Amino acid sequence: MATLPLSGVRVIDLTDGLAESAGRFLADLGADVVRVEPPAGTRSRATGPFHDGISIPFALRNANKRGVTADLGTPEGRERFAGLVRSADILIDSPRPGGPADQGPPDLLAINPALVAVSVSGFGGTGPYRDWAATESVIYALSGVLSRSGEPGREPLLPPTGLVEHAVGVHVAWSALLAYYHRLHTGTGQLVEISALEVIVHGFDPGFGVQGSAAAGRKVDYPRGRPDAADFYPVFDCADGRVRICLLAKRQWRSMFSWLGEPAEFADPVYDTIPGRFAAAGRIHPLIAKLFSAYTRDELVAEGAARGIPIGGVLSVGEVLTAEHYAISGAFADDQIADGVAARVPSGYATLDGLRAGWRHRAPGVGEHDEQIAVAPIPESIVAKQLVTASDTSPTSGAPAPVGVVRPFAGLRVLDLGVIVFGAELGRQFADNGADVIKVENAAFPDGLRQSKRGAALSPSVAWGHRNRRSIGLNLREPEGKQIFRDLAASADVVLANFKPGTLTSMGIAYEDLSAINDKIVVAESSAFGSVGPWSTRLGYGPLVRAACGVSDLWRYDADYRGLCDGSTVYPDHIAAQVSAATILAALIAREKYGCGGHIEVAQADTAIMQLGEHLVRESLAPGSVAVTGNTDPIAAPSGVYACAGDDEWCVVSVRDDADWERLCAVIDLADPRLATAAARLADRAAAEEPLAQWLSERTPIEAMTALQEGGVPAGAMKRLPELLVDPHLVARSAYTDLEHPLLPTPLPTAVRVAHFQAIPDAPLNPAPLPGEQTRAIARDLLGLDDTEIDRLVAAGILQPPPE
């Protein structure tokens, strides 16, 4: 790839706060993103935290963009805006009173029928919550994330700020590119509507979606209280800090057992299983704690690597900024976030053909490029390239597609070597949208998801994550198996892998090998810490990534709390997979223009670092300024998680500004002129919170949330996972449907979409394959092998049909 993949794609960015990072991601990938603001600038420029009057969130989420103004209250402003729309390929808006969307999204398509117009809001354009106010904490509460965060017996704990906005931004970027790719093959634009709530429900760490390996040790029901997550991925003190350990595979436990001196009470094979170790955590963990107390953090990490035990240090944000690995890997750039304000900033999500797609220049000033983009050119007419027809059939179902339906990836073939959560989520994005995704599996080294059955014939995670795929059993350890893979790659479009760096090279199927066979192929690799730097060979589990990026350290009740409260989540696996999917799609768009493939690398650590950016930048500008805040918002009061009437019932309330405070006072019948300003409320937080806490304690979370939201105050009841299935808003928006599989006793709740597309159908629900279920069909149809040759390869263990 000679240049960034989205070079030549123009994006009009009308967002204000929510989803601003979507335009930033597209700009990182090379798009010309034009930030359109009113003459006075957007409200998000006044969003804290600040440094020297500069909004750090705005500076990070709007880097690499150009900025213009348009006053839509004047004929000249409307004409200017129409000219920008005519020149655009994609438009992203977060609707607000008086914003461009007030003129009606269809009017945008009347100006430019080829436009992809994406509307992003807290709750979407339909449903009972559609007009409610959304903040990150409100979304956490209503999405089910909050109910799983925190220590049993204590109040639920809000995750660090910033993760919601960036998760929404990544999904908006993916959805916009998906609709644009669809346009390249049909010639028509469309409207896309996205709800931040649904993004977090289905895409952050879904309760009804692909689960981590530790799920094998959890209860299959949904306990009312918060999970005892300390046992999932435990944290131990050591001589100079803390470390986290992930004991998932049998071999990892056996090595730990040896390191402990092989205590007789844990020699029973029952402890080779995750459930067995979870049940005995109260006896095993004290032994590990005693052993680790004599080692430094670096010594434990090194010894763990030597023994094959996944151990990672828990780093503060300050330590992340100075870590040698991130300096070498290129995770940060030193540049000005505003004129005269130099900081260390996260550089970007992905690397393409060795080039980091990330930070290039600061965010624009208000109207900085007005003269440069004074007259917007009208783009050349789009020539539709109809690559598929309505009579084409799905490669996984064999059933004809509905008349007139064109799935974006119809005709695309993906060879999927991905494993565990990241691999399942990444491949699913392409399988759900029409690609022939062939999961390549080896019975001797099964995907971890297939081992987490919890007593069932099939893991629910496999059913969720592997739907719409086909599976070939193939032994890539043997030369003949490698050659079969190369033969498949000769006619494939994409290869997906998330192994330790260097694995594909050692197998002779790296990008350099495959591109020599097929110069149009896109190979996407992911790992925990990337292929460059001293941590590149570390075992890659999400909990260790969170610990090494500062996420875990901030996900605590307060600075004195020694535990970590992020053990119940698999973040950033799902979001990192979405990052990779969007980057791959950008490369496929470039392939349409330039005719060549490319090599993509995504480090999960870079995803977490990008999404924790405002904390890292603030710490780089003022060392020591970033502290663990728990449920307390340091720039707003009252704001937090409050107890309601009932047992373990909670409601989140966010008072963002003085206007919210006035509305709150009206709802709870409070009059206290001493607290009229934000500064006064921050100075006496207790006085501001006490009347609200009392009012909430007398009401159920639903009663409180409804009254507050109807009064214009952001509030969200803490929803538990089963409650999501009957939530009136999610029900009204058909957020869940049933996924059936012949090996499961009952249907699973599942999502068929996150974004609502005007012209892209919901995903089909073809059941996940057994390992190697389509081995013979793929060998016959794609490789041209006859039954005699197939039988020979099966007998030799090269090809692996499904088990009996």
PDB file of C-alpha atoms in Angstrom, residues 56-322:
ATOM      1  CA  ILE A  56      -7.870  17.293  26.212  1.00  0.00           C
ATOM      2  CA  PRO A  57     -10.701  15.040  24.957  1.00  0.00           C
ATOM      3  CA  PHE A  58     -11.448  17.418  22.074  1.00  0.00           C
ATOM      4  CA  ALA A  59      -7.774  17.690  21.151  1.00  0.00           C
ATOM      5  CA  LEU A  60      -7.352  13.920  20.941  1.00  0.00           C
ATOM      6  CA  ARG A  61     -10.628  13.071  19.226  1.00  0.00           C
ATOM      7  CA  ASN A  62     -10.233  15.703  16.520  1.00  0.00           C
ATOM      8  CA  ALA A  63      -6.579  15.358  15.566  1.00  0.00           C
ATOM      9  CA  ASN A  64      -5.804  14.819  11.856  1.00  0.00           C
ATOM     10  CA  LYS A  65      -9.011  16.614  10.825  1.00  0.00           C
ATOM     11  CA  ARG A  66      -9.509  19.894   8.998  1.00  0.00           C
ATOM     12  CA  GLY A  67     -11.931  22.448  10.379  1.00  0.00           C
ATOM     13  CA  VAL A  68     -14.486  24.749   8.743  1.00  0.00           C
ATOM     14  CA  THR A  69     -17.495  26.719   9.939  1.00  0.00           C
ATOM     15  CA  ALA A  70     -21.020  26.955   8.595  1.00  0.00           C
ATOM     16  CA  ASP A  71     -23.838  28.995  10.141  1.00  0.00           C
ATOM     17  CA  LEU A  72     -26.925  26.988   9.273  1.00  0.00           C
ATOM     18  CA  GLY A  73     -29.088  29.870  10.407  1.00  0.00           C
ATOM     19  CA  THR A  74     -28.150  31.834   7.270  1.00  0.00           C
ATOM     20  CA  PRO A  75     -28.733  31.111   3.557  1.00  0.00           C
ATOM     21  CA  GLU A  76     -24.997  31.401   2.935  1.00  0.00           C
ATOM     22  CA  GLY A  77     -24.233  28.868   5.665  1.00  0.00           C
ATOM     23  CA  ARG A  78     -26.812  26.417   4.372  1.00  0.00           C
ATOM     24  CA  GLU A  79     -25.472  26.764   0.828  1.00  0.00           C
ATOM     25  CA  ARG A  80     -21.926  26.200   2.057  1.00  0.00           C
ATOM     26  CA  PHE A  81     -23.022  23.148   4.004  1.00  0.00           C
ATOM     27  CA  ALA A  82     -24.842  21.747   0.938  1.00  0.00           C
ATOM     28  CA  GLY A  83     -21.644  22.149  -1.076  1.00  0.00           C
ATOM     29  CA  LEU A  84     -19.743  20.162   1.529  1.00  0.00           C
ATOM     30  CA  VAL A  85     -22.391  17.441   1.472  1.00  0.00           C
ATOM     31  CA  ARG A  86     -22.199  17.217  -2.327  1.00  0.00           C
ATOM     32  CA  SER A  87     -18.444  16.652  -2.079  1.00  0.00           C
ATOM     33  CA  ALA A  88     -18.660  14.013   0.623  1.00  0.00           C
ATOM     34  CA  ASP A  89     -18.559  10.237   0.638  1.00  0.00           C
ATOM     35  CA  ILE A  90     -19.516   9.850   4.307  1.00  0.00           C
ATOM     36  CA  LEU A  91     -21.232  12.168   6.774  1.00  0.00           C
ATOM     37  CA  ILE A  92     -21.311  11.518  10.530  1.00  0.00           C
ATOM     38  CA  ASP A  93     -23.602  13.472  12.832  1.00  0.00           C
ATOM     39  CA  SER A  94     -24.585  13.272  16.488  1.00  0.00           C
ATOM     40  CA  PRO A  95     -28.010  14.953  16.354  1.00  0.00           C
ATOM     41  CA  ARG A  96     -28.667  17.896  18.635  1.00  0.00           C
ATOM     42  CA  PRO A  97     -31.190  20.738  18.643  1.00  0.00           C
ATOM     43  CA  GLY A  98     -30.404  23.152  15.824  1.00  0.00           C
ATOM     44  CA  GLY A  99     -27.909  20.776  14.230  1.00  0.00           C
ATOM     45  CA  PRO A 100     -27.811  19.764  10.563  1.00  0.00           C
ATOM     46  CA  ALA A 101     -29.905  16.662  11.199  1.00  0.00           C
ATOM     47  CA  ASP A 102     -32.847  18.919  12.039  1.00  0.00           C
ATOM     48  CA  GLN A 103     -33.360  19.413   8.328  1.00  0.00           C
ATOM     49  CA  GLY A 104     -34.016  15.671   8.033  1.00  0.00           C
ATOM     50  CA  PRO A 105     -31.524  12.981   6.981  1.00  0.00           C
ATOM     51  CA  PRO A 106     -33.368  12.258   3.697  1.00  0.00           C
ATOM     52  CA  ASP A 107     -32.596  15.831   2.607  1.00  0.00           C
ATOM     53  CA  LEU A 108     -28.908  14.992   2.802  1.00  0.00           C
ATOM     54  CA  LEU A 109     -29.405  12.122   0.369  1.00  0.00           C
ATOM     55  CA  ALA A 110     -31.400  14.432  -1.881  1.00  0.00           C
ATOM     56  CA  ILE A 111     -28.314  16.645  -2.060  1.00  0.00           C
ATOM     57  CA  ASN A 112     -26.019  13.657  -2.631  1.00  0.00           C
ATOM     58  CA  PRO A 113     -27.711  10.302  -3.367  1.00  0.00           C
ATOM     59  CA  ALA A 114     -24.383   8.479  -3.049  1.00  0.00           C
ATOM     60  CA  LEU A 115     -23.804   9.759   0.483  1.00  0.00           C
ATOM     61  CA  VAL A 116     -23.423   7.424   3.459  1.00  0.00           C
ATOM     62  CA  ALA A 117     -25.083   9.436   6.262  1.00  0.00           C
ATOM     63  CA  VAL A 118     -24.488   8.080   9.779  1.00  0.00           C
ATOM     64  CA  SER A 119     -26.529   9.377  12.709  1.00  0.00           C
ATOM     65  CA  VAL A 120     -25.194   8.608  16.203  1.00  0.00           C
ATOM     66  CA  SER A 121     -27.032   9.284  19.455  1.00  0.00           C
ATOM     67  CA  GLY A 122     -27.201   7.957  22.964  1.00  0.00           C
ATOM     68  CA  PHE A 123     -30.273   5.807  22.461  1.00  0.00           C
ATOM     69  CA  GLY A 124     -31.102   5.940  18.744  1.00  0.00           C
ATOM     70  CA  GLY A 125     -33.953   7.533  16.879  1.00  0.00           C
ATOM     71  CA  THR A 126     -36.716   5.192  18.088  1.00  0.00           C
ATOM     72  CA  GLY A 127     -37.826   3.608  21.345  1.00  0.00           C
ATOM     73  CA  PRO A 128     -38.966   5.022  24.692  1.00  0.00           C
ATOM     74  CA  TYR A 129     -35.503   6.336  25.645  1.00  0.00           C
ATOM     75  CA  ARG A 130     -34.891   8.128  22.339  1.00  0.00           C
ATOM     76  CA  ASP A 131     -35.060  11.642  23.822  1.00  0.00           C
ATOM     77  CA  TRP A 132     -33.223  10.848  27.045  1.00  0.00           C
ATOM     78  CA  ALA A 133     -29.842  12.299  27.964  1.00  0.00           C
ATOM     79  CA  ALA A 134     -26.874   9.933  27.738  1.00  0.00           C
ATOM     80  CA  THR A 135     -23.532  10.111  29.499  1.00  0.00           C
ATOM     81  CA  GLU A 136     -20.861   7.437  29.787  1.00  0.00           C
ATOM     82  CA  SER A 137     -21.990   6.461  33.287  1.00  0.00           C
ATOM     83  CA  VAL A 138     -25.644   6.285  32.218  1.00  0.00           C
ATOM     84  CA  ILE A 139     -24.690   3.989  29.329  1.00  0.00           C
ATOM     85  CA  TYR A 140     -22.608   1.808  31.665  1.00  0.00           C
ATOM     86  CA  ALA A 141     -25.601   1.435  34.000  1.00  0.00           C
ATOM     87  CA  LEU A 142     -28.214   0.651  31.372  1.00  0.00           C
ATOM     88  CA  SER A 143     -25.986  -1.685  29.327  1.00  0.00           C
ATOM     89  CA  GLY A 144     -25.328  -4.226  32.082  1.00  0.00           C
ATOM     90  CA  VAL A 145     -21.624  -3.349  32.341  1.00  0.00           C
ATOM     91  CA  LEU A 146     -22.000  -1.630  35.736  1.00  0.00           C
ATOM     92  CA  SER A 147     -23.793  -4.603  37.327  1.00  0.00           C
ATOM     93  CA  ARG A 148     -20.707  -6.789  36.727  1.00  0.00           C
ATOM     94  CA  SER A 149     -18.130  -4.260  37.950  1.00  0.00           C
ATOM     95  CA  GLY A 150     -17.065  -3.986  41.551  1.00  0.00           C
ATOM     96  CA  GLU A 151     -16.621  -6.159  44.603  1.00  0.00           C
ATOM     97  CA  PRO A 152     -19.389  -8.409  45.962  1.00  0.00           C
ATOM     98  CA  GLY A 153     -21.093  -6.680  48.867  1.00  0.00           C
ATOM     99  CA  ARG A 154     -19.958  -3.203  47.813  1.00  0.00           C
ATOM    100  CA  GLU A 155     -21.459  -0.633  45.495  1.00  0.00           C
ATOM    101  CA  PRO A 156     -21.012  -1.256  41.768  1.00  0.00           C
ATOM    102  CA  LEU A 157     -18.008   0.526  40.271  1.00  0.00           C
ATOM    103  CA  LEU A 158     -17.868   2.689  37.158  1.00  0.00           C
ATOM    104  CA  PRO A 159     -15.036   1.833  34.731  1.00  0.00           C
ATOM    105  CA  PRO A 160     -12.558   4.584  33.752  1.00  0.00           C
ATOM    106  CA  THR A 161     -13.915   7.433  31.643  1.00  0.00           C
ATOM    107  CA  GLY A 162     -13.382   7.520  27.898  1.00  0.00           C
ATOM    108  CA  LEU A 163     -13.936   3.858  27.095  1.00  0.00           C
ATOM    109  CA  VAL A 164     -17.579   4.315  26.035  1.00  0.00           C
ATOM    110  CA  GLU A 165     -16.945   7.192  23.647  1.00  0.00           C
ATOM    111  CA  HIS A 166     -14.077   5.409  21.935  1.00  0.00           C
ATOM    112  CA  ALA A 167     -15.955   2.106  21.716  1.00  0.00           C
ATOM    113  CA  VAL A 168     -18.831   3.944  20.044  1.00  0.00           C
ATOM    114  CA  GLY A 169     -16.392   5.761  17.758  1.00  0.00           C
ATOM    115  CA  VAL A 170     -14.793   2.526  16.554  1.00  0.00           C
ATOM    116  CA  HIS A 171     -18.160   0.980  15.764  1.00  0.00           C
ATOM    117  CA  VAL A 172     -19.330   4.105  13.951  1.00  0.00           C
ATOM    118  CA  ALA A 173     -16.177   4.037  11.813  1.00  0.00           C
ATOM    119  CA  TRP A 174     -16.731   0.361  10.968  1.00  0.00           C
ATOM    120  CA  SER A 175     -20.405   0.915  10.129  1.00  0.00           C
ATOM    121  CA  ALA A 176     -19.658   3.937   7.956  1.00  0.00           C
ATOM    122  CA  LEU A 177     -17.004   2.018   6.016  1.00  0.00           C
ATOM    123  CA  LEU A 178     -19.287  -1.001   5.655  1.00  0.00           C
ATOM    124  CA  ALA A 179     -21.983   1.171   4.071  1.00  0.00           C
ATOM    125  CA  TYR A 180     -19.368   2.903   1.905  1.00  0.00           C
ATOM    126  CA  TYR A 181     -17.980  -0.442   0.713  1.00  0.00           C
ATOM    127  CA  HIS A 182     -21.566  -1.445  -0.085  1.00  0.00           C
ATOM    128  CA  ARG A 183     -21.890   1.790  -2.087  1.00  0.00           C
ATOM    129  CA  LEU A 184     -18.790   0.944  -4.107  1.00  0.00           C
ATOM    130  CA  HIS A 185     -20.565  -2.188  -5.291  1.00  0.00           C
ATOM    131  CA  THR A 186     -24.092  -0.852  -5.714  1.00  0.00           C
ATOM    132  CA  GLY A 187     -23.642   2.848  -6.484  1.00  0.00           C
ATOM    133  CA  THR A 188     -26.160   3.995  -3.862  1.00  0.00           C
ATOM    134  CA  GLY A 189     -25.775   5.712  -0.525  1.00  0.00           C
ATOM    135  CA  GLN A 190     -27.877   5.066   2.564  1.00  0.00           C
ATOM    136  CA  LEU A 191     -28.788   6.188   6.050  1.00  0.00           C
ATOM    137  CA  VAL A 192     -27.220   4.448   9.052  1.00  0.00           C
ATOM    138  CA  GLU A 193     -28.508   4.926  12.595  1.00  0.00           C
ATOM    139  CA  ILE A 194     -26.459   3.962  15.665  1.00  0.00           C
ATOM    140  CA  SER A 195     -27.317   3.943  19.359  1.00  0.00           C
ATOM    141  CA  ALA A 196     -24.456   4.202  21.850  1.00  0.00           C
ATOM    142  CA  LEU A 197     -26.416   2.005  24.255  1.00  0.00           C
ATOM    143  CA  GLU A 198     -26.617  -0.843  21.743  1.00  0.00           C
ATOM    144  CA  VAL A 199     -22.920  -0.519  20.894  1.00  0.00           C
ATOM    145  CA  ILE A 200     -21.999  -1.055  24.545  1.00  0.00           C
ATOM    146  CA  VAL A 201     -24.653  -3.745  25.134  1.00  0.00           C
ATOM    147  CA  HIS A 202     -23.487  -5.811  22.164  1.00  0.00           C
ATOM    148  CA  GLY A 203     -19.922  -4.689  21.531  1.00  0.00           C
ATOM    149  CA  PHE A 204     -18.076  -3.694  24.710  1.00  0.00           C
ATOM    150  CA  ASP A 205     -18.223  -6.932  26.706  1.00  0.00           C
ATOM    151  CA  PRO A 206     -21.566  -8.510  25.825  1.00  0.00           C
ATOM    152  CA  GLY A 207     -23.358 -10.584  28.424  1.00  0.00           C
ATOM    153  CA  PHE A 208     -24.977 -12.497  25.563  1.00  0.00           C
ATOM    154  CA  GLY A 209     -21.964 -12.848  23.307  1.00  0.00           C
ATOM    155  CA  VAL A 210     -18.519 -14.387  23.120  1.00  0.00           C
ATOM    156  CA  GLN A 211     -17.039 -14.936  26.585  1.00  0.00           C
ATOM    157  CA  GLY A 212     -13.447 -15.362  27.730  1.00  0.00           C
ATOM    158  CA  SER A 213     -11.827 -18.662  28.673  1.00  0.00           C
ATOM    159  CA  ALA A 214     -12.519 -18.024  32.358  1.00  0.00           C
ATOM    160  CA  ALA A 215     -16.227 -18.423  31.565  1.00  0.00           C
ATOM    161  CA  ALA A 216     -15.644 -22.158  31.964  1.00  0.00           C
ATOM    162  CA  GLY A 217     -15.344 -21.557  35.694  1.00  0.00           C
ATOM    163  CA  ARG A 218     -18.361 -19.305  36.107  1.00  0.00           C
ATOM    164  CA  LYS A 219     -21.904 -20.241  36.964  1.00  0.00           C
ATOM    165  CA  VAL A 220     -24.154 -20.768  33.971  1.00  0.00           C
ATOM    166  CA  ASP A 221     -26.968 -18.768  35.566  1.00  0.00           C
ATOM    167  CA  TYR A 222     -26.878 -15.048  36.270  1.00  0.00           C
ATOM    168  CA  PRO A 223     -26.284 -14.414  39.970  1.00  0.00           C
ATOM    169  CA  ARG A 224     -27.864 -11.267  41.309  1.00  0.00           C
ATOM    170  CA  GLY A 225     -24.747  -9.848  42.906  1.00  0.00           C
ATOM    171  CA  ARG A 226     -21.517  -8.763  41.285  1.00  0.00           C
ATOM    172  CA  PRO A 227     -19.178 -11.651  40.436  1.00  0.00           C
ATOM    173  CA  ASP A 228     -16.254 -12.465  42.686  1.00  0.00           C
ATOM    174  CA  ALA A 229     -13.960 -11.466  39.845  1.00  0.00           C
ATOM    175  CA  ALA A 230     -10.847 -11.531  42.017  1.00  0.00           C
ATOM    176  CA  ASP A 231     -10.683 -15.277  41.375  1.00  0.00           C
ATOM    177  CA  PHE A 232     -10.889 -14.934  37.587  1.00  0.00           C
ATOM    178  CA  TYR A 233      -7.602 -13.154  36.943  1.00  0.00           C
ATOM    179  CA  PRO A 234      -6.096 -12.601  40.418  1.00  0.00           C
ATOM    180  CA  VAL A 235      -3.690  -9.841  41.387  1.00  0.00           C
ATOM    181  CA  PHE A 236      -0.855 -10.354  43.865  1.00  0.00           C
ATOM    182  CA  ASP A 237       1.463  -7.979  45.676  1.00  0.00           C
ATOM    183  CA  CYS A 238       5.159  -8.411  45.026  1.00  0.00           C
ATOM    184  CA  ALA A 239       8.333  -6.760  46.295  1.00  0.00           C
ATOM    185  CA  ASP A 240       7.871  -3.545  44.288  1.00  0.00           C
ATOM    186  CA  GLY A 241       4.286  -3.490  43.013  1.00  0.00           C
ATOM    187  CA  ARG A 242       1.591  -5.844  41.776  1.00  0.00           C
ATOM    188  CA  VAL A 243       1.231  -8.519  39.125  1.00  0.00           C
ATOM    189  CA  ARG A 244      -1.725 -10.275  37.544  1.00  0.00           C
ATOM    190  CA  ILE A 245      -1.752 -13.946  36.608  1.00  0.00           C
ATOM    191  CA  CYS A 246      -3.922 -15.824  34.073  1.00  0.00           C
ATOM    192  CA  LEU A 247      -4.004 -19.580  34.688  1.00  0.00           C
ATOM    193  CA  LEU A 248      -6.265 -20.936  31.960  1.00  0.00           C
ATOM    194  CA  ALA A 249      -4.647 -23.884  30.155  1.00  0.00           C
ATOM    195  CA  LYS A 250      -3.779 -27.154  31.905  1.00  0.00           C
ATOM    196  CA  ARG A 251      -0.102 -26.754  31.019  1.00  0.00           C
ATOM    197  CA  GLN A 252      -0.036 -23.297  32.645  1.00  0.00           C
ATOM    198  CA  TRP A 253      -1.457 -24.653  35.889  1.00  0.00           C
ATOM    199  CA  ARG A 254       0.949 -27.611  35.854  1.00  0.00           C
ATOM    200  CA  SER A 255       3.886 -25.227  35.558  1.00  0.00           C
ATOM    201  CA  MET A 256       2.509 -23.099  38.424  1.00  0.00           C
ATOM    202  CA  PHE A 257       2.005 -26.274  40.471  1.00  0.00           C
ATOM    203  CA  SER A 258       5.671 -27.165  39.923  1.00  0.00           C
ATOM    204  CA  TRP A 259       6.792 -23.642  40.880  1.00  0.00           C
ATOM    205  CA  LEU A 260       4.819 -23.948  44.138  1.00  0.00           C
ATOM    206  CA  GLY A 261       6.791 -27.090  44.987  1.00  0.00           C
ATOM    207  CA  GLU A 262       4.055 -29.535  43.927  1.00  0.00           C
ATOM    208  CA  PRO A 263       1.912 -29.341  47.090  1.00  0.00           C
ATOM    209  CA  ALA A 264       0.201 -32.718  47.570  1.00  0.00           C
ATOM    210  CA  GLU A 265      -3.231 -31.273  48.257  1.00  0.00           C
ATOM    211  CA  PHE A 266      -3.395 -29.893  44.686  1.00  0.00           C
ATOM    212  CA  ALA A 267      -2.001 -32.918  42.840  1.00  0.00           C
ATOM    213  CA  ASP A 268      -5.491 -34.201  41.957  1.00  0.00           C
ATOM    214  CA  PRO A 269      -6.295 -33.816  38.222  1.00  0.00           C
ATOM    215  CA  VAL A 270      -9.448 -31.895  39.177  1.00  0.00           C
ATOM    216  CA  TYR A 271      -7.213 -28.846  39.574  1.00  0.00           C
ATOM    217  CA  ASP A 272      -6.185 -29.126  35.941  1.00  0.00           C
ATOM    218  CA  THR A 273      -9.570 -27.582  35.111  1.00  0.00           C
ATOM    219  CA  ILE A 274     -10.616 -23.952  35.461  1.00  0.00           C
ATOM    220  CA  PRO A 275     -13.709 -24.783  37.580  1.00  0.00           C
ATOM    221  CA  GLY A 276     -11.595 -26.933  39.899  1.00  0.00           C
ATOM    222  CA  ARG A 277      -9.090 -24.139  40.480  1.00  0.00           C
ATOM    223  CA  PHE A 278     -11.785 -21.504  40.895  1.00  0.00           C
ATOM    224  CA  ALA A 279     -13.441 -23.576  43.601  1.00  0.00           C
ATOM    225  CA  ALA A 280     -10.127 -23.873  45.445  1.00  0.00           C
ATOM    226  CA  ALA A 281      -8.958 -20.277  44.917  1.00  0.00           C
ATOM    227  CA  GLY A 282      -9.184 -19.585  48.651  1.00  0.00           C
ATOM    228  CA  ARG A 283      -6.482 -22.202  49.263  1.00  0.00           C
ATOM    229  CA  ILE A 284      -4.369 -21.845  46.107  1.00  0.00           C
ATOM    230  CA  HIS A 285      -4.027 -18.076  45.991  1.00  0.00           C
ATOM    231  CA  PRO A 286      -2.434 -17.654  49.460  1.00  0.00           C
ATOM    232  CA  LEU A 287       0.334 -20.023  48.339  1.00  0.00           C
ATOM    233  CA  ILE A 288       0.939 -17.993  45.200  1.00  0.00           C
ATOM    234  CA  ALA A 289       0.856 -14.744  47.199  1.00  0.00           C
ATOM    235  CA  LYS A 290       3.518 -16.021  49.572  1.00  0.00           C
ATOM    236  CA  LEU A 291       5.710 -17.185  46.679  1.00  0.00           C
ATOM    237  CA  PHE A 292       5.387 -13.919  44.748  1.00  0.00           C
ATOM    238  CA  SER A 293       6.063 -11.629  47.724  1.00  0.00           C
ATOM    239  CA  ALA A 294       9.805 -12.272  47.499  1.00  0.00           C
ATOM    240  CA  TYR A 295      10.113 -11.317  43.803  1.00  0.00           C
ATOM    241  CA  THR A 296      10.082  -7.972  42.033  1.00  0.00           C
ATOM    242  CA  ARG A 297       7.514  -7.319  39.328  1.00  0.00           C
ATOM    243  CA  ASP A 298      10.024  -7.688  36.493  1.00  0.00           C
ATOM    244  CA  GLU A 299      11.423 -10.884  37.998  1.00  0.00           C
ATOM    245  CA  LEU A 300       7.959 -12.437  38.166  1.00  0.00           C
ATOM    246  CA  VAL A 301       7.143 -11.505  34.587  1.00  0.00           C
ATOM    247  CA  ALA A 302      10.450 -12.962  33.376  1.00  0.00           C
ATOM    248  CA  GLU A 303      10.106 -16.147  35.431  1.00  0.00           C
ATOM    249  CA  GLY A 304       6.533 -16.560  34.236  1.00  0.00           C
ATOM    250  CA  ALA A 305       7.669 -16.262  30.623  1.00  0.00           C
ATOM    251  CA  ALA A 306      10.363 -18.874  31.198  1.00  0.00           C
ATOM    252  CA  ARG A 307       7.859 -21.263  32.758  1.00  0.00           C
ATOM    253  CA  GLY A 308       5.031 -20.599  30.295  1.00  0.00           C
ATOM    254  CA  ILE A 309       2.845 -18.943  32.939  1.00  0.00           C
ATOM    255  CA  PRO A 310       1.042 -15.749  31.825  1.00  0.00           C
ATOM    256  CA  ILE A 311       2.073 -13.069  34.340  1.00  0.00           C
ATOM    257  CA  GLY A 312       1.904  -9.340  33.735  1.00  0.00           C
ATOM    258  CA  GLY A 313       2.798  -6.266  35.732  1.00  0.00           C
ATOM    259  CA  VAL A 314       0.093  -3.838  36.854  1.00  0.00           C
ATOM    260  CA  LEU A 315       1.196  -0.400  35.616  1.00  0.00           C
ATOM    261  CA  SER A 316      -0.032   3.048  36.557  1.00  0.00           C
ATOM    262  CA  VAL A 317      -0.660   5.574  33.786  1.00  0.00           C
ATOM    263  CA  GLY A 318       2.625   7.255  34.667  1.00  0.00           C
ATOM    264  CA  GLU A 319       4.508   3.988  34.243  1.00  0.00           C
ATOM    265  CA  VAL A 320       2.772   3.355  30.915  1.00  0.00           C
ATOM    266  CA  LEU A 321       4.112   6.657  29.588  1.00  0.00           C
ATOM    267  CA  THR A 322       7.690   5.714  30.411  1.00  0.00           C
TER     268      THR A 322
END
